[in-house]
PDB file of N, CA and C in Angstrom:
ATOM      1  N   MET A  79     147.764 133.641 -71.137  1.00 69.00           N
ATOM      2  CA  MET A  79     147.456 134.534 -71.370  1.00 69.00           C
ATOM      3  C   MET A  79     146.694 133.859 -70.051  1.00 69.00           C
ATOM      4  N   SER A  80     146.355 135.179 -68.861  1.00 79.00           N
ATOM      5  CA  SER A  80     145.633 135.051 -67.894  1.00 79.00           C
ATOM      6  C   SER A  80     143.861 135.489 -68.612  1.00 79.00           C
ATOM      7  N   PRO A  81     143.177 134.511 -67.500  1.00 78.00           N
ATOM      8  CA  PRO A  81     141.704 134.512 -67.792  1.00 78.00           C
ATOM      9  C   PRO A  81     140.790 135.804 -67.825  1.00 78.00           C
ATOM     10  N   ASP A  82     141.630 136.988 -67.036  1.00 77.00           N
ATOM     11  CA  ASP A  82     141.067 138.693 -67.096  1.00 77.00           C
ATOM     12  C   ASP A  82     141.215 139.471 -68.713  1.00 77.00           C
ATOM     13  N   ASN A  83     142.651 138.681 -68.897  1.00 76.00           N
ATOM     14  CA  ASN A  83     142.944 138.978 -70.542  1.00 76.00           C
ATOM     15  C   ASN A  83     141.885 138.314 -71.601  1.00 76.00           C
ATOM     16  N   LEU A  84     142.112 137.178 -71.384  1.00 76.00           N
ATOM     17  CA  LEU A  84     140.678 136.705 -72.078  1.00 76.00           C
ATOM     18  C   LEU A  84     139.419 136.945 -72.384  1.00 76.00           C
ATOM     19  N   GLN A  85     139.198 137.052 -70.610  1.00 83.00           N
ATOM     20  CA  GLN A  85     137.627 138.160 -70.374  1.00 83.00           C
ATOM     21  C   GLN A  85     137.497 139.442 -71.288  1.00 83.00           C
ATOM     22  N   PHE A  86     138.699 139.945 -71.268  1.00 78.00           N
ATOM     23  CA  PHE A  86     139.055 141.329 -71.697  1.00 78.00           C
ATOM     24  C   PHE A  86     138.690 141.097 -73.367  1.00 78.00           C
ATOM     25  N   LEU A  87     139.471 140.584 -74.129  1.00 79.00           N
ATOM     26  CA  LEU A  87     139.465 139.810 -75.305  1.00 79.00           C
ATOM     27  C   LEU A  87     138.407 139.969 -75.930  1.00 79.00           C
ATOM     28  N   GLY A  88     137.398 138.964 -75.446  1.00 81.00           N
ATOM     29  CA  GLY A  88     136.194 138.549 -75.492  1.00 81.00           C
ATOM     30  C   GLY A  88     135.184 139.502 -75.936  1.00 81.00           C
ATOM     31  N   THR A  89     134.972 140.251 -74.783  1.00 86.00           N
ATOM     32  CA  THR A  89     134.392 141.160 -74.445  1.00 86.00           C
ATOM     33  C   THR A  89     134.794 142.260 -75.492  1.00 86.00           C
ATOM     34  N   LEU A  90     136.072 142.728 -75.820  1.00 82.00           N
ATOM     35  CA  LEU A  90     136.260 143.805 -77.209  1.00 82.00           C
ATOM     36  C   LEU A  90     135.927 143.030 -78.335  1.00 82.00           C
ATOM     37  N   GLY A  91     136.253 141.725 -78.437  1.00 84.00           N
ATOM     38  CA  GLY A  91     135.759 141.017 -80.084  1.00 84.00           C
ATOM     39  C   GLY A  91     133.963 141.278 -79.881  1.00 84.00           C
ATOM     40  N   ALA A  92     133.827 140.938 -78.735  1.00 84.00           N
ATOM     41  CA  ALA A  92     131.668 140.777 -79.044  1.00 84.00           C
ATOM     42  C   ALA A  92     131.243 142.489 -79.419  1.00 84.00           C
ATOM     43  N   ALA A  93     132.174 143.393 -78.688  1.00 85.00           N
ATOM     44  CA  ALA A  93     131.491 145.061 -78.660  1.00 85.00           C
ATOM     45  C   ALA A  93     132.162 145.315 -80.003  1.00 85.00           C
ATOM     46  N   THR A  94     133.099 144.958 -80.701  1.00 88.00           N
ATOM     47  CA  THR A  94     133.810 145.164 -81.993  1.00 88.00           C
ATOM     48  C   THR A  94     132.755 144.390 -83.266  1.00 88.00           C
ATOM     49  N   LEU A  95     132.423 143.230 -82.903  1.00 83.00           N
ATOM     50  CA  LEU A  95     131.483 142.948 -83.996  1.00 83.00           C
ATOM     51  C   LEU A  95     130.212 143.292 -83.390  1.00 83.00           C
ATOM     52  N   ALA A  96     129.531 143.486 -82.571  1.00 84.00           N
ATOM     53  CA  ALA A  96     128.320 144.674 -82.125  1.00 84.00           C
ATOM     54  C   ALA A  96     128.726 145.311 -83.102  1.00 84.00           C
ATOM     55  N   LEU A  97     129.096 146.361 -82.468  1.00 82.00           N
ATOM     56  CA  LEU A  97     129.738 147.713 -83.588  1.00 82.00           C
ATOM     57  C   LEU A  97     129.380 147.671 -84.865  1.00 82.00           C
ATOM     58  N   LEU A  98     130.281 146.623 -85.749  1.00 83.00           N
ATOM     59  CA  LEU A  98     130.367 146.131 -87.209  1.00 83.00           C
ATOM     60  C   LEU A  98     128.386 146.158 -87.700  1.00 83.00           C
ATOM     61  N   GLY A  99     128.460 144.874 -86.687  1.00 82.00           N
ATOM     62  CA  GLY A  99     126.778 144.858 -87.476  1.00 82.00           C
ATOM     63  C   GLY A  99     125.936 145.930 -87.293  1.00 82.00           C
ATOM     64  N   ILE A 100     126.041 147.256 -86.611  1.00 81.00           N
ATOM     65  CA  ILE A 100     125.255 148.487 -86.673  1.00 81.00           C
ATOM     66  C   ILE A 100     126.010 149.186 -87.481  1.00 81.00           C
ATOM     67  N   TRP A 101     127.082 148.827 -87.972  1.00 80.00           N
ATOM     68  CA  TRP A 101     127.465 150.020 -89.385  1.00 80.00           C
ATOM     69  C   TRP A 101     127.009 149.020 -90.066  1.00 80.00           C
ATOM     70  N   LEU A 102     127.436 147.898 -90.708  1.00 79.00           N
ATOM     71  CA  LEU A 102     126.627 147.391 -91.668  1.00 79.00           C
ATOM     72  C   LEU A 102     125.225 147.341 -92.127  1.00 79.00           C
ATOM     73  N   SER A 103     124.839 147.269 -90.245  1.00 80.00           N
ATOM     74  CA  SER A 103     123.219 148.004 -91.062  1.00 80.00           C
ATOM     75  C   SER A 103     122.506 149.587 -91.162  1.00 80.00           C
ATOM     76  N   THR A 104     123.030 150.054 -90.697  1.00 79.00           N
ATOM     77  CA  THR A 104     123.147 151.380 -91.143  1.00 79.00           C
ATOM     78  C   THR A 104     123.412 151.958 -92.341  1.00 79.00           C
ATOM     79  N   ARG A 105     124.636 151.044 -93.353  1.00 78.00           N
ATOM     80  CA  ARG A 105     124.833 151.021 -94.453  1.00 78.00           C
ATOM     81  C   ARG A 105     124.290 150.388 -95.314  1.00 78.00           C
ATOM     82  N   GLN A 106     123.326 149.279 -94.747  1.00 75.00           N
ATOM     83  CA  GLN A 106     122.023 148.176 -95.776  1.00 75.00           C
ATOM     84  C   GLN A 106     120.940 149.598 -95.724  1.00 75.00           C
ATOM     85  N   SER A 107     120.432 149.735 -94.987  1.00 73.00           N
ATOM     86  CA  SER A 107     119.500 151.152 -94.198  1.00 73.00           C
ATOM     87  C   SER A 107     119.295 151.853 -95.288  1.00 73.00           C
ATOM     88  N   GLY A 108     120.545 152.700 -95.697  1.00 69.00           N
ATOM     89  CA  GLY A 108     121.095 153.630 -96.359  1.00 69.00           C
ATOM     90  C   GLY A 108     120.688 153.648 -97.683  1.00 69.00           C
ATOM     91  N   ARG A 109     121.441 151.964 -98.077  1.00 70.00           N
ATOM     92  CA  ARG A 109     120.997 152.064 -99.565  1.00 70.00           C
ATOM     93  C   ARG A 109     119.637 151.869 -99.617  1.00 70.00           C
ATOM     94  N   ALA A 110     119.034 151.320 -99.013  1.00 66.00           N
ATOM     95  CA  ALA A 110     117.437 151.052 -98.678  1.00 66.00           C
ATOM     96  C   ALA A 110     117.058 152.088 -99.266  1.00 66.00           C
ATOM     97  N   ALA A 111     117.218 153.074 -98.517  1.00 65.00           N
ATOM     98  CA  ALA A 111     116.814 154.176 -98.870  1.00 65.00           C
ATOM     99  C   ALA A 111     117.048 154.928 -99.607  1.00 65.00           C
ATOM    100  N   GLN A 112     118.063 155.076-100.545  1.00 70.00           N
ATOM    101  CA  GLN A 112     118.135 155.480-101.738  1.00 70.00           C
ATOM    102  C   GLN A 112     117.791 154.340-102.834  1.00 70.00           C
ATOM    103  N   SER A 113     117.267 153.292-102.022  1.00 76.00           N
ATOM    104  CA  SER A 113     116.980 152.979-103.806  1.00 76.00           C
ATOM    105  C   SER A 113     115.211 152.618-103.358  1.00 76.00           C
ATOM    106  N   SER A 114     115.176 152.974-102.344  1.00 81.00           N
ATOM    107  CA  SER A 114     113.531 153.425-102.248  1.00 81.00           C
ATOM    108  C   SER A 114     113.240 154.702-102.752  1.00 81.00           C
ATOM    109  N   ASP A 115     114.089 155.903-102.569  1.00 81.00           N
ATOM    110  CA  ASP A 115     113.948 157.211-103.388  1.00 81.00           C
ATOM    111  C   ASP A 115     114.587 157.103-104.418  1.00 81.00           C
ATOM    112  N   ALA A 116     114.961 156.436-104.808  1.00 84.00           N
ATOM    113  CA  ALA A 116     115.000 155.874-106.454  1.00 84.00           C
ATOM    114  C   ALA A 116     113.447 155.584-107.240  1.00 84.00           C
ATOM    115  N   GLN A 117     113.165 154.298-106.904  1.00 87.00           N
ATOM    116  CA  GLN A 117     111.888 154.005-107.058  1.00 87.00           C
ATOM    117  C   GLN A 117     111.192 154.610-107.389  1.00 87.00           C
ATOM    118  N   ALA A 118     110.639 155.359-106.112  1.00 89.00           N
ATOM    119  CA  ALA A 118     109.508 156.695-105.911  1.00 89.00           C
ATOM    120  C   ALA A 118     110.070 157.492-107.369  1.00 89.00           C
ATOM    121  N   LEU A 119     110.776 158.324-107.404  1.00 91.00           N
ATOM    122  CA  LEU A 119     111.992 158.536-108.603  1.00 91.00           C
ATOM    123  C   LEU A 119     110.744 158.382-109.841  1.00 91.00           C
ATOM    124  N   ILE A 120     111.620 157.016-110.037  1.00 92.00           N
ATOM    125  CA  ILE A 120     111.002 155.838-110.944  1.00 92.00           C
ATOM    126  C   ILE A 120     109.249 156.315-111.515  1.00 92.00           C
ATOM    127  N   ASP A 121     108.617 155.810-110.485  1.00 93.00           N
ATOM    128  CA  ASP A 121     107.262 155.356-110.068  1.00 93.00           C
ATOM    129  C   ASP A 121     106.642 156.814-110.502  1.00 93.00           C
ATOM    130  N   GLN A 122     106.713 158.249-110.341  1.00 94.00           N
ATOM    131  CA  GLN A 122     106.363 159.364-109.832  1.00 94.00           C
ATOM    132  C   GLN A 122     106.471 159.349-111.789  1.00 94.00           C
ATOM    133  N   ILE A 123     107.745 159.850-112.518  1.00 94.00           N
ATOM    134  CA  ILE A 123     108.293 159.892-113.337  1.00 94.00           C
ATOM    135  C   ILE A 123     107.178 159.286-114.416  1.00 94.00           C
ATOM    136  N   GLN A 124     107.098 157.986-114.741  1.00 95.00           N
ATOM    137  CA  GLN A 124     105.833 156.395-114.808  1.00 95.00           C
ATOM    138  C   GLN A 124     105.043 157.122-114.739  1.00 95.00           C
ATOM    139  N   GLU A 125     104.018 157.844-113.554  1.00 96.00           N
ATOM    140  CA  GLU A 125     102.865 158.327-113.392  1.00 96.00           C
ATOM    141  C   GLU A 125     102.387 159.444-114.355  1.00 96.00           C
ATOM    142  N   GLU A 126     103.678 160.204-114.286  1.00 95.00           N
ATOM    143  CA  GLU A 126     103.340 161.257-115.415  1.00 95.00           C
ATOM    144  C   GLU A 126     103.665 161.285-116.905  1.00 95.00           C
ATOM    145  N   ARG A 127     103.768 160.119-117.348  1.00 96.00           N
ATOM    146  CA  ARG A 127     104.402 160.046-118.720  1.00 96.00           C
ATOM    147  C   ARG A 127     102.979 159.567-119.212  1.00 96.00           C
ATOM    148  N   THR A 128     102.219 158.435-118.277  1.00 96.00           N
ATOM    149  CA  THR A 128     100.945 157.786-118.531  1.00 96.00           C
ATOM    150  C   THR A 128     100.067 159.063-118.494  1.00 96.00           C
ATOM    151  N   GLU A 129      99.734 160.047-117.338  1.00 96.00           N
ATOM    152  CA  GLU A 129      99.087 161.413-117.794  1.00 96.00           C
ATOM    153  C   GLU A 129      99.174 161.838-119.076  1.00 96.00           C
ATOM    154  N   ALA A 130     100.295 162.056-119.110  1.00 97.00           N
ATOM    155  CA  ALA A 130     101.100 162.839-120.332  1.00 97.00           C
ATOM    156  C   ALA A 130     100.783 162.415-121.694  1.00 97.00           C
ATOM    157  N   ARG A 131     100.414 161.070-121.507  1.00 97.00           N
ATOM    158  CA  ARG A 131      99.518 160.673-122.534  1.00 97.00           C
ATOM    159  C   ARG A 131      98.189 160.276-123.050  1.00 97.00           C
ATOM    160  N   ALA A 132      97.702 160.312-121.686  1.00 97.00           N
ATOM    161  CA  ALA A 132      96.238 160.287-122.539  1.00 97.00           C
ATOM    162  C   ALA A 132      95.730 161.993-121.999  1.00 97.00           C
ATOM    163  N   GLN A 133      96.813 163.006-121.775  1.00 97.00           N
ATOM    164  CA  GLN A 133      96.585 164.306-122.005  1.00 97.00           C
ATOM    165  C   GLN A 133      96.381 164.308-124.151  1.00 97.00           C
ATOM    166  N   THR A 134      97.586 163.220-124.230  1.00 97.00           N
ATOM    167  CA  THR A 134      97.378 163.683-126.037  1.00 97.00           C
ATOM    168  C   THR A 134      96.445 162.763-126.420  1.00 97.00           C
ATOM    169  N   ALA A 135      96.132 161.770-125.628  1.00 97.00           N
ATOM    170  CA  ALA A 135      94.861 161.123-126.500  1.00 97.00           C
ATOM    171  C   ALA A 135      93.998 161.995-126.343  1.00 97.00           C
ATOM    172  N   ALA A 136      93.772 162.501-125.395  1.00 97.00           N
ATOM    173  CA  ALA A 136      92.407 163.153-125.153  1.00 97.00           C
ATOM    174  C   ALA A 136      92.389 164.544-126.610  1.00 97.00           C
ATOM    175  N   ALA A 137      93.351 165.426-126.373  1.00 97.00           N
ATOM    176  CA  ALA A 137      93.888 166.349-127.815  1.00 97.00           C
ATOM    177  C   ALA A 137      93.854 165.905-129.116  1.00 97.00           C
ATOM    178  N   ARG A 138      94.183 165.062-129.143  1.00 97.00           N
ATOM    179  CA  ARG A 138      94.643 164.245-130.404  1.00 97.00           C
ATOM    180  C   ARG A 138      92.947 164.130-130.865  1.00 97.00           C
ATOM    181  N   ALA A 139      92.467 163.578-130.107  1.00 97.00           N
ATOM    182  CA  ALA A 139      90.786 163.323-130.371  1.00 97.00           C
ATOM    183  C   ALA A 139      90.092 163.985-130.856  1.00 97.00           C
ATOM    184  N   GLU A 140      90.289 165.557-129.824  1.00 97.00           N
ATOM    185  CA  GLU A 140      89.357 166.810-129.609  1.00 97.00           C
ATOM    186  C   GLU A 140      89.794 167.475-131.404  1.00 97.00           C
ATOM    187  N   THR A 141      90.778 167.391-131.529  1.00 97.00           N
ATOM    188  CA  THR A 141      92.041 168.384-133.107  1.00 97.00           C
ATOM    189  C   THR A 141      90.542 167.103-133.895  1.00 97.00           C
ATOM    190  N   ASP A 142      91.113 165.866-134.183  1.00 97.00           N
ATOM    191  CA  ASP A 142      90.505 164.978-134.285  1.00 97.00           C
ATOM    192  C   ASP A 142      88.615 165.362-135.197  1.00 97.00           C
ATOM    193  N   ALA A 143      88.590 165.346-133.987  1.00 97.00           N
ATOM    194  CA  ALA A 143      86.567 166.089-133.950  1.00 97.00           C
ATOM    195  C   ALA A 143      86.228 167.225-134.400  1.00 97.00           C
ATOM    196  N   ARG A 144      87.301 168.294-134.374  1.00 98.00           N
ATOM    197  CA  ARG A 144      87.295 169.394-134.894  1.00 98.00           C
ATOM    198  C   ARG A 144      88.098 169.974-136.330  1.00 98.00           C
ATOM    199  N   MET A 145      88.572 168.293-136.831  1.00 98.00           N
ATOM    200  CA  MET A 145      88.735 168.690-138.063  1.00 98.00           C
ATOM    201  C   MET A 145      88.001 167.850-138.795  1.00 98.00           C
ATOM    202  N   THR A 146      87.167 166.776-138.424  1.00 98.00           N
ATOM    203  CA  THR A 146      85.839 166.459-139.367  1.00 98.00           C
ATOM    204  C   THR A 146      84.511 167.144-139.053  1.00 98.00           C
ATOM    205  N   ASN A 147      84.879 167.837-138.095  1.00 98.00           N
ATOM    206  CA  ASN A 147      83.441 169.132-138.381  1.00 98.00           C
ATOM    207  C   ASN A 147      83.943 169.665-139.389  1.00 98.00           C
ATOM    208  N   ALA A 148      84.771 170.754-139.237  1.00 98.00           N
ATOM    209  CA  ALA A 148      85.356 171.606-140.466  1.00 98.00           C
ATOM    210  C   ALA A 148      85.774 171.056-141.625  1.00 98.00           C
ATOM    211  N   PHE A 149      86.422 169.962-142.068  1.00 98.00           N
ATOM    212  CA  PHE A 149      86.462 169.110-143.413  1.00 98.00           C
ATOM    213  C   PHE A 149      84.609 169.218-143.752  1.00 98.00           C
ATOM    214  N   ALA A 150      83.749 168.728-142.637  1.00 97.00           N
ATOM    215  CA  ALA A 150      81.815 168.560-143.189  1.00 97.00           C
ATOM    216  C   ALA A 150      81.235 170.120-143.279  1.00 97.00           C
ATOM    217  N   ARG A 151      81.729 171.083-142.714  1.00 97.00           N
ATOM    218  CA  ARG A 151      81.666 172.715-142.919  1.00 97.00           C
ATOM    219  C   ARG A 151      82.253 172.760-144.554  1.00 97.00           C
ATOM    220  N   ILE A 152      83.442 172.722-144.620  1.00 98.00           N
ATOM    221  CA  ILE A 152      84.365 173.325-146.089  1.00 98.00           C
ATOM    222  C   ILE A 152      83.557 172.435-147.233  1.00 98.00           C
ATOM    223  N   ALA A 153      82.999 171.670-146.910  1.00 97.00           N
ATOM    224  CA  ALA A 153      82.395 170.285-147.905  1.00 97.00           C
ATOM    225  C   ALA A 153      80.957 171.215-148.082  1.00 97.00           C
ATOM    226  N   GLY A 154      80.085 171.431-147.185  1.00 94.00           N
ATOM    227  CA  GLY A 154      79.157 172.049-147.383  1.00 94.00           C
ATOM    228  C   GLY A 154      78.644 173.192-148.127  1.00 94.00           C
ATOM    229  N   LEU A 155      80.107 174.620-147.421  1.00 96.00           N
ATOM    230  CA  LEU A 155      79.972 175.392-148.444  1.00 96.00           C
ATOM    231  C   LEU A 155      80.720 175.143-149.838  1.00 96.00           C
ATOM    232  N   GLU A 156      80.917 174.422-149.993  1.00 96.00           N
ATOM    233  CA  GLU A 156      81.657 174.199-151.705  1.00 96.00           C
ATOM    234  C   GLU A 156      80.414 173.828-152.328  1.00 96.00           C
ATOM    235  N   SER A 157      79.591 173.182-151.814  1.00 93.00           N
ATOM    236  CA  SER A 157      78.303 172.420-152.515  1.00 93.00           C
ATOM    237  C   SER A 157      77.397 173.776-152.564  1.00 93.00           C
ATOM    238  N   ARG A 158      77.600 175.003-151.611  1.00 94.00           N
ATOM    239  CA  ARG A 158      76.358 175.969-151.919  1.00 94.00           C
ATOM    240  C   ARG A 158      77.070 176.918-152.532  1.00 94.00           C
ATOM    241  N   GLU A 159      78.003 177.344-152.973  1.00 95.00           N
ATOM    242  CA  GLU A 159      79.072 177.687-153.598  1.00 95.00           C
ATOM    243  C   GLU A 159      78.922 177.253-154.700  1.00 95.00           C
ATOM    244  N   ARG A 160      79.094 176.011-155.003  1.00 95.00           N
ATOM    245  CA  ARG A 160      78.307 175.723-156.710  1.00 95.00           C
ATOM    246  C   ARG A 160      77.353 176.171-157.042  1.00 95.00           C
ATOM    247  N   LEU A 161      76.550 175.980-156.053  1.00 94.00           N
ATOM    248  CA  LEU A 161      74.806 176.302-157.085  1.00 94.00           C
ATOM    249  C   LEU A 161      75.356 178.108-156.461  1.00 94.00           C
ATOM    250  N   LEU A 162      75.137 178.584-156.073  1.00 95.00           N
ATOM    251  CA  LEU A 162      75.467 180.128-156.002  1.00 95.00           C
ATOM    252  C   LEU A 162      75.786 180.399-157.426  1.00 95.00           C
ATOM    253  N   LEU A 163      77.046 180.107-157.934  1.00 96.00           N
ATOM    254  CA  LEU A 163      77.440 180.325-159.142  1.00 96.00           C
ATOM    255  C   LEU A 163      76.809 180.072-160.307  1.00 96.00           C
ATOM    256  N   ASP A 164      76.194 178.722-159.723  1.00 94.00           N
ATOM    257  CA  ASP A 164      75.402 178.025-161.152  1.00 94.00           C
ATOM    258  C   ASP A 164      74.547 179.535-160.989  1.00 94.00           C
ATOM    259  N   TYR A 165      73.698 179.824-160.099  1.00 95.00           N
ATOM    260  CA  TYR A 165      72.674 180.691-160.176  1.00 95.00           C
ATOM    261  C   TYR A 165      73.053 181.961-161.120  1.00 95.00           C
ATOM    262  N   VAL A 166      74.009 182.085-160.368  1.00 95.00           N
ATOM    263  CA  VAL A 166      74.267 183.743-161.290  1.00 95.00           C
ATOM    264  C   VAL A 166      74.785 183.914-162.407  1.00 95.00           C
ATOM    265  N   SER A 167      75.140 181.994-162.701  1.00 96.00           N
ATOM    266  CA  SER A 167      75.472 181.972-164.095  1.00 96.00           C
ATOM    267  C   SER A 167      74.278 182.063-165.109  1.00 96.00           C
ATOM    268  N   ALA A 168      72.892 181.363-164.458  1.00 95.00           N
ATOM    269  CA  ALA A 168      71.899 181.411-164.942  1.00 95.00           C
ATOM    270  C   ALA A 168      71.000 183.079-165.378  1.00 95.00           C
ATOM    271  N   LEU A 169      71.208 183.368-164.013  1.00 95.00           N
ATOM    272  CA  LEU A 169      70.850 185.025-163.945  1.00 95.00           C
ATOM    273  C   LEU A 169      71.510 185.619-164.970  1.00 95.00           C
ATOM    274  N   ARG A 170      72.775 186.231-165.012  1.00 96.00           N
ATOM    275  CA  ARG A 170      74.012 186.514-165.758  1.00 96.00           C
ATOM    276  C   ARG A 170      73.226 185.843-167.814  1.00 96.00           C
ATOM    277  N   TRP A 171      73.108 184.988-167.940  1.00 96.00           N
ATOM    278  CA  TRP A 171      72.219 184.142-168.999  1.00 96.00           C
ATOM    279  C   TRP A 171      70.757 185.054-169.093  1.00 96.00           C
ATOM    280  N   HIS A 172      70.148 184.646-168.532  1.00 96.00           N
ATOM    281  CA  HIS A 172      68.959 185.410-168.781  1.00 96.00           C
ATOM    282  C   HIS A 172      68.567 186.840-169.063  1.00 96.00           C
ATOM    283  N   ILE A 173      69.588 187.433-168.386  1.00 95.00           N
ATOM    284  CA  ILE A 173      69.776 189.258-168.392  1.00 95.00           C
ATOM    285  C   ILE A 173      70.331 189.105-169.855  1.00 95.00           C
ATOM    286  N   ASP A 174      71.849 188.439-170.277  1.00 93.00           N
ATOM    287  CA  ASP A 174      72.333 188.776-171.390  1.00 93.00           C
ATOM    288  C   ASP A 174      71.512 188.336-172.546  1.00 93.00           C
ATOM    289  N   SER A 175      70.540 187.450-172.552  1.00 95.00           N
ATOM    290  CA  SER A 175      69.386 186.949-173.340  1.00 95.00           C
ATOM    291  C   SER A 175      68.543 188.190-173.466  1.00 95.00           C
ATOM    292  N   GLY A 176      68.146 189.011-172.797  1.00 94.00           N
ATOM    293  CA  GLY A 176      67.179 189.995-172.628  1.00 94.00           C
ATOM    294  C   GLY A 176      65.616 189.922-172.750  1.00 94.00           C
ATOM    295  N   ASN A 177      65.920 188.920-171.417  1.00 93.00           N
ATOM    296  CA  ASN A 177      64.746 188.375-171.158  1.00 93.00           C
ATOM    297  C   ASN A 177      63.685 189.182-170.007  1.00 93.00           C
ATOM    298  N   PRO A 178      62.905 189.554-169.750  1.00 93.00           N
ATOM    299  CA  PRO A 178      62.127 190.515-168.506  1.00 93.00           C
ATOM    300  C   PRO A 178      61.764 189.097-167.557  1.00 93.00           C
ATOM    301  N   PRO A 179      61.832 190.206-166.259  1.00 92.00           N
ATOM    302  CA  PRO A 179      61.609 189.635-165.741  1.00 92.00           C
ATOM    303  C   PRO A 179      60.576 188.825-165.344  1.00 92.00           C
ATOM    304  N   PRO A 180      59.835 187.890-164.723  1.00 93.00           N
ATOM    305  CA  PRO A 180      61.144 187.416-163.409  1.00 93.00           C
ATOM    306  C   PRO A 180      62.178 186.577-163.699  1.00 93.00           C
ATOM    307  N   PRO A 181      63.444 186.472-162.506  1.00 92.00           N
ATOM    308  CA  PRO A 181      64.162 186.047-162.983  1.00 92.00           C
ATOM    309  C   PRO A 181      64.185 184.701-162.464  1.00 92.00           C
ATOM    310  N   PRO A 182      65.541 183.812-163.599  1.00 92.00           N
ATOM    311  CA  PRO A 182      65.045 182.394-163.459  1.00 92.00           C
ATOM    312  C   PRO A 182      64.865 181.695-161.232  1.00 92.00           C
ATOM    313  N   VAL A 183      64.186 180.988-161.227  1.00 92.00           N
ATOM    314  CA  VAL A 183      63.699 180.656-159.684  1.00 92.00           C
ATOM    315  C   VAL A 183      65.012 180.042-158.923  1.00 92.00           C
ATOM    316  N   TYR A 184      65.039 180.673-157.910  1.00 90.00           N
ATOM    317  CA  TYR A 184      65.933 180.696-156.979  1.00 90.00           C
ATOM    318  C   TYR A 184      66.429 178.674-156.086  1.00 90.00           C
ATOM    319  N   PRO A 185      67.033 179.073-156.681  1.00 89.00           N
ATOM    320  CA  PRO A 185      68.016 176.966-155.999  1.00 89.00           C
ATOM    321  C   PRO A 185      67.169 177.020-154.927  1.00 89.00           C
ATOM    322  N   ALA A 186      66.358 176.195-154.286  1.00 87.00           N
ATOM    323  CA  ALA A 186      66.420 175.339-153.416  1.00 87.00           C
ATOM    324  C   ALA A 186      66.938 174.925-152.233  1.00 87.00           C
ATOM    325  N   GLY A 187      68.265 174.755-153.094  1.00 79.00           N
ATOM    326  CA  GLY A 187      69.019 174.394-152.423  1.00 79.00           C
ATOM    327  C   GLY A 187      69.745 175.251-151.475  1.00 79.00           C
ATOM    328  N   LEU A 188      69.506 176.388-151.624  1.00 81.00           N
ATOM    329  CA  LEU A 188      70.406 177.682-150.947  1.00 81.00           C
ATOM    330  C   LEU A 188      69.412 178.434-149.884  1.00 81.00           C
ATOM    331  N   GLY A 189      68.045 177.809-150.082  1.00 74.00           N
ATOM    332  CA  GLY A 189      67.501 177.621-148.913  1.00 74.00           C
ATOM    333  C   GLY A 189      67.037 179.628-148.901  1.00 74.00           C
ATOM    334  N   GLY A 190      65.371 180.063-148.387  1.00 62.00           N
ATOM    335  CA  GLY A 190      65.596 181.341-147.848  1.00 62.00           C
ATOM    336  C   GLY A 190      64.868 182.775-148.471  1.00 62.00           C
ATOM    337  N   ALA A 191      65.284 182.643-150.190  1.00 55.00           N
ATOM    338  CA  ALA A 191      64.766 183.515-151.219  1.00 55.00           C
ATOM    339  C   ALA A 191      64.126 182.905-151.996  1.00 55.00           C
ATOM    340  N   ALA A 192      62.957 183.800-153.191  1.00 50.00           N
ATOM    341  CA  ALA A 192      62.370 183.357-153.947  1.00 50.00           C
ATOM    342  C   ALA A 192      61.589 184.132-154.711  1.00 50.00           C
TER     343      ALA A 192
END
């Protein structure tokens, strides 16, 4: 082979290697971008999940507080109802027995009357 042919083949080989390097580099950066996009999506989903869990925990705490308050109010109303029913029974007994006024003493736990 002549030196010109060898020089041409060397230049062609160097150009081919350079093109191959550029192609591999571009291909690798494309994969890195896809991987980066996928990781960003995963990170976003994890953040949303964490936020949803925090909102759920807050809602659960609020619901628990409301339920505790409701149960306390129900217990108070049940106690008041028992006092009222006892007083109604005492009034009925007073009337049925033919007793004159004044009626039996109004329960202190009911407040307000007397």
